[in-house]
Amino acid sequence: MTQGAGVDDPTPLKRRCGTGFDRKFPPCSIAYAIASVQFYLHEVATLVMCSSLLLMYGGSVPGSTRGPVLGASSVGVPAGAVLIAYMILRAPGSHA
């Protein structure tokens, strides 16, 4: 049976996201989109930041080149952390 369409469900029209995402149900698709953006933003920014720091301390790239890249990635990592905090606080059953 599909989620939200069970015989024992008193409200068959109300779907809940739960642990699995139903991408066709708007609240779940928004949660899926936020989760995807958070994951890729944080992972890419962390990879770029680590690479930039390695190049900075290795001295192989001039400061005028690595500065903007390091600055952009240092904004992306906290932005990903803010999104994960938002998802945790908005999760069903969280009492924070």
XYZ file of N, CA, C and O in Angstrom:
384
model
N 0.839 -1.196 0.000
C 0.000 0.000 0.000
C 0.872 1.243 0.000
O 1.955 1.240 0.537
N 0.347 2.269 -0.566
C 1.096 3.523 -0.588
C 0.894 4.272 0.715
O -0.077 4.056 1.434
N 1.788 5.152 0.982
C 1.741 5.928 2.212
C 0.539 6.864 2.189
O 0.312 7.579 1.227
N -0.241 6.864 3.253
C -1.382 7.758 3.362
C -2.655 7.187 2.764
O -3.694 7.803 2.826
N -2.582 6.000 2.170
C -3.767 5.430 1.550
C -4.168 4.122 2.226
O -4.863 3.313 1.641
N -3.700 3.900 3.441
C -3.997 2.666 4.152
C -5.432 2.614 4.644
O -6.102 3.622 4.827
N -5.924 1.401 4.861
C -7.290 1.212 5.338
C -7.419 1.691 6.770
O -8.433 2.260 7.156
N -6.393 1.485 7.570
C -6.437 1.860 8.983
C -6.173 3.336 9.214
O -6.310 3.815 10.324
N -5.803 4.059 8.189
C -5.482 5.473 8.321
C -6.778 6.278 8.429
O -7.590 6.274 7.516
N -7.011 6.982 9.554
C -8.251 7.741 9.710
C -8.343 8.937 8.766
O -9.425 9.420 8.474
N -7.233 9.415 8.306
C -7.230 10.544 7.368
C -6.467 10.131 6.116
O -5.283 10.428 5.976
N -7.111 9.444 5.175
C -6.389 8.924 4.021
C -5.853 10.001 3.090
O -4.955 9.740 2.313
N -6.366 11.222 3.167
C -5.889 12.269 2.281
C -4.669 12.992 2.823
O -4.001 13.710 2.102
N -4.391 12.835 4.118
C -3.219 13.486 4.707
C -2.024 12.554 4.574
O -2.045 11.440 5.033
N -0.992 13.038 3.927
C 0.242 12.277 3.815
C 1.265 12.868 4.774
O 1.261 14.053 5.049
N 2.127 12.017 5.229
C 3.217 12.473 6.080
C 4.528 12.119 5.406
O 4.652 11.065 4.789
N 5.511 12.983 5.549
C 6.794 12.727 4.900
C 7.516 11.562 5.555
O 8.079 10.731 4.885
N 7.525 11.510 6.877
C 8.206 10.419 7.567
C 9.672 10.348 7.186
O 10.334 11.342 6.974
N 10.170 9.135 7.073
C 11.574 8.971 6.710
C 11.776 8.889 5.207
O 12.831 9.201 4.706
N 10.761 8.464 4.480
C 10.867 8.408 3.028
C 10.229 9.635 2.407
O 9.214 10.120 2.893
N 10.815 10.117 1.349
C 10.285 11.305 0.694
C 9.367 10.893 -0.445
O 9.717 10.061 -1.265
N 8.177 11.460 -0.488
C 7.286 11.310 -1.622
C 7.417 12.601 -2.416
O 6.867 13.632 -2.038
N 8.156 12.570 -3.508
C 8.487 13.795 -4.229
C 7.282 14.438 -4.893
O 7.345 15.574 -5.300
N 6.178 13.720 -5.012
C 4.988 14.278 -5.648
C 4.144 15.083 -4.666
O 3.305 15.866 -5.072
N 4.339 14.877 -3.377
C 3.585 15.579 -2.343
C 4.347 16.853 -2.000
O 5.504 16.789 -1.586
N 3.756 18.055 -2.209
C 4.519 19.312 -2.113
C 5.342 19.515 -0.843
O 6.516 19.888 -0.960
N 4.817 19.295 0.373
C 5.704 19.504 1.535
C 6.910 18.584 1.541
O 7.993 18.972 1.948
N 6.735 17.366 1.057
C 7.858 16.435 1.016
C 8.837 16.799 -0.090
O 10.042 16.617 0.059
N 8.326 17.301 -1.206
C 9.233 17.668 -2.292
C 10.070 18.884 -1.906
O 11.229 18.986 -2.298
N 9.497 19.786 -1.129
C 10.265 20.939 -0.638
C 11.345 20.469 0.329
O 12.484 20.918 0.266
N 10.981 19.535 1.218
C 11.969 18.995 2.155
C 13.080 18.269 1.408
O 14.259 18.370 1.771
N 12.722 17.545 0.361
C 13.725 16.848 -0.446
C 14.647 17.847 -1.134
O 15.858 17.644 -1.189
N 14.093 18.935 -1.654
C 14.900 19.947 -2.329
C 15.854 20.622 -1.348
O 17.034 20.840 -1.673
N 15.364 20.953 -0.163
C 16.226 21.586 0.848
C 17.345 20.633 1.251
O 18.497 21.037 1.392
N 17.010 19.357 1.434
C 18.027 18.376 1.813
C 19.082 18.225 0.726
O 20.281 18.124 1.018
N 18.657 18.224 -0.531
C 19.614 18.091 -1.629
C 20.521 19.318 -1.722
O 21.744 19.185 -1.889
N 19.935 20.500 -1.608
C 20.732 21.734 -1.666
C 21.727 21.768 -0.510
O 22.908 22.103 -0.692
N 21.274 21.404 0.672
C 22.155 21.411 1.841
C 23.328 20.466 1.645
O 24.476 20.817 1.906
N 23.040 19.259 1.192
C 24.098 18.261 1.033
C 25.144 18.719 0.034
O 26.343 18.726 0.333
N 24.701 19.101 -1.167
C 25.660 19.469 -2.200
C 26.374 20.783 -1.883
O 27.568 20.921 -2.172
N 25.687 21.742 -1.307
C 26.326 22.997 -0.928
C 27.440 22.745 0.080
O 28.569 23.220 -0.080
N 27.149 21.977 1.106
C 28.128 21.724 2.152
C 29.295 20.894 1.634
O 30.460 21.185 1.938
N 29.015 19.864 0.845
C 30.087 19.008 0.347
C 31.010 19.743 -0.629
O 32.231 19.639 -0.522
N 30.432 20.471 -1.563
C 31.258 21.187 -2.549
C 32.062 22.290 -1.866
O 33.261 22.459 -2.129
N 31.418 23.038 -0.973
C 32.131 24.121 -0.286
C 33.258 23.574 0.591
O 34.339 24.173 0.663
N 33.031 22.430 1.233
C 34.081 21.839 2.063
C 35.248 21.372 1.211
O 36.417 21.590 1.564
N 34.950 20.755 0.075
C 36.017 20.303 -0.824
C 36.828 21.487 -1.354
O 38.072 21.446 -1.362
N 36.145 22.548 -1.761
C 36.837 23.733 -2.282
C 37.647 24.405 -1.174
O 38.781 24.837 -1.391
N 37.087 24.463 0.038
C 37.806 25.103 1.143
C 39.068 24.326 1.502
O 40.143 24.921 1.683
N 38.957 23.010 1.578
C 40.139 22.209 1.910
C 41.208 22.321 0.827
O 42.399 22.431 1.132
N 40.789 22.300 -0.430
C 41.751 22.452 -1.533
C 42.410 23.827 -1.493
O 43.627 23.947 -1.698
N 41.629 24.865 -1.238
C 42.182 26.227 -1.183
C 43.150 26.385 -0.025
O 44.193 27.037 -0.166
N 42.819 25.804 1.112
C 43.733 25.890 2.253
C 45.025 25.133 1.987
O 46.107 25.577 2.383
N 44.917 23.994 1.317
C 46.107 23.239 0.962
C 47.002 24.057 0.026
O 48.226 24.120 0.202
N 46.384 24.708 -0.966
C 47.160 25.537 -1.885
C 47.722 26.777 -1.195
O 48.822 27.235 -1.507
N 46.968 27.327 -0.232
C 47.426 28.512 0.481
C 48.662 28.195 1.322
O 49.658 28.902 1.271
N 48.589 27.099 2.086
C 49.723 26.775 2.948
C 50.873 26.160 2.164
O 52.012 26.178 2.619
N 50.588 25.632 0.975
C 51.659 25.115 0.132
C 52.388 26.208 -0.615
O 53.494 26.009 -1.108
N 51.742 27.366 -0.745
C 52.361 28.505 -1.400
C 52.426 28.383 -2.914
O 53.202 29.082 -3.558
N 51.609 27.524 -3.501
C 51.692 27.311 -4.945
C 50.773 28.212 -5.764
O 50.913 28.277 -6.981
N 49.837 28.904 -5.107
C 48.904 29.788 -5.810
C 48.974 31.161 -5.158
O 48.969 31.271 -3.925
N 49.034 32.240 -5.950
C 49.103 33.582 -5.354
C 47.826 33.945 -4.592
O 46.743 33.430 -4.877
N 47.962 34.823 -3.635
C 46.854 35.222 -2.778
C 45.708 35.879 -3.509
O 44.553 35.758 -3.108
N 45.999 36.580 -4.589
C 44.931 37.249 -5.337
C 44.017 36.245 -6.030
O 42.857 36.545 -6.308
N 44.507 35.057 -6.279
C 43.698 34.019 -6.924
C 42.929 33.202 -5.896
O 41.747 32.924 -6.073
N 43.580 32.812 -4.826
C 42.933 31.921 -3.860
C 42.011 32.653 -2.893
O 41.121 32.048 -2.326
N 42.195 33.952 -2.730
C 41.388 34.708 -1.769
C 39.893 34.668 -2.046
O 39.108 34.300 -1.161
N 39.446 35.017 -3.252
C 38.004 34.979 -3.528
C 37.417 33.571 -3.459
O 36.287 33.378 -3.004
N 38.189 32.585 -3.889
C 37.696 31.202 -3.856
C 37.558 30.735 -2.417
O 36.544 30.119 -2.037
N 38.541 31.036 -1.604
C 38.485 30.662 -0.195
C 37.368 31.411 0.526
O 36.683 30.849 1.378
N 37.158 32.669 0.148
C 36.074 33.440 0.759
C 34.700 32.887 0.424
O 33.823 32.774 1.290
N 34.496 32.515 -0.837
C 33.202 31.958 -1.241
C 32.936 30.619 -0.573
O 31.813 30.340 -0.126
N 33.960 29.795 -0.480
C 33.754 28.493 0.152
C 33.556 28.632 1.656
O 32.839 27.833 2.266
N 34.155 29.657 2.254
C 33.971 29.839 3.693
C 32.587 30.395 4.017
O 32.185 30.399 5.172
N 31.855 30.844 3.018
C 30.453 31.220 3.206
C 29.559 30.006 2.980
O 28.537 29.836 3.640
N 29.944 29.122 2.075
C 29.136 27.957 1.744
C 29.049 26.930 2.858
O 27.999 26.314 3.064
N 30.123 26.726 3.583
C 30.115 25.735 4.659
C 29.151 26.130 5.778
O 28.309 25.324 6.180
N 29.198 27.358 6.318
C 28.214 27.724 7.333
C 26.780 27.770 6.795
O 25.834 27.494 7.527
N 26.623 28.114 5.508
C 25.275 28.104 4.930
C 24.704 26.689 4.946
O 23.518 26.496 5.237
N 25.528 25.706 4.653
C 25.086 24.313 4.746
C 24.761 23.921 6.178
O 23.808 23.179 6.427
N 25.520 24.432 7.129
C 25.241 24.144 8.532
C 23.930 24.783 8.985
O 23.168 24.194 9.757
N 23.650 25.985 8.493
C 22.381 26.641 8.825
C 21.206 25.856 8.243
O 20.180 25.676 8.901
N 21.359 25.348 7.029
C 20.286 24.551 6.429
C 20.046 23.260 7.187
O 18.907 22.840 7.360
N 21.095 22.600 7.661
C 20.900 21.364 8.421
C 20.234 21.669 9.760
O 19.379 20.912 10.223
N 20.582 22.790 10.376
C 19.921 23.175 11.625
C 18.441 23.462 11.377
O 17.577 23.063 12.170
N 18.130 24.110 10.271
C 16.739 24.370 9.902
C 15.974 23.068 9.710
O 14.850 22.922 10.194
N 16.594 22.111 9.016
C 15.909 20.828 8.787
C 15.696 20.064 10.080
O 14.670 19.413 10.265
N 16.655 20.138 10.998
C 16.510 19.441 12.277
C 15.391 20.067 13.100
O 14.568 19.364 13.689
N 15.344 21.391 13.129
C 14.315 22.055 13.924
C 12.919 21.896 13.329
O 11.930 21.922 14.057
N 12.824 21.731 12.028
C 11.533 21.578 11.364
C 11.089 20.128 11.254
O 10.010 19.841 10.778
N 11.935 19.186 11.674
C 11.620 17.765 11.553
C 10.430 17.415 12.452
O 10.269 17.973 13.540
N 9.586 16.486 11.984
C 8.458 16.072 12.817
C 8.972 15.430 14.103
O 9.888 14.621 14.077
N 8.386 15.817 15.192
C 8.763 15.249 16.487
C 9.906 15.944 17.189
O 10.293 15.550 18.267
N 10.500 16.973 16.573
C 11.581 17.674 17.247
C 10.954 18.682 18.229
O 10.015 19.377 17.923
N 11.515 18.702 19.416
C 10.979 19.582 20.462
C 11.960 20.668 20.804
O 11.986 21.162 21.902
N 12.806 21.030 19.862
C 13.818 22.052 20.131
C 13.245 23.440 20.048
O 12.279 23.742 19.461
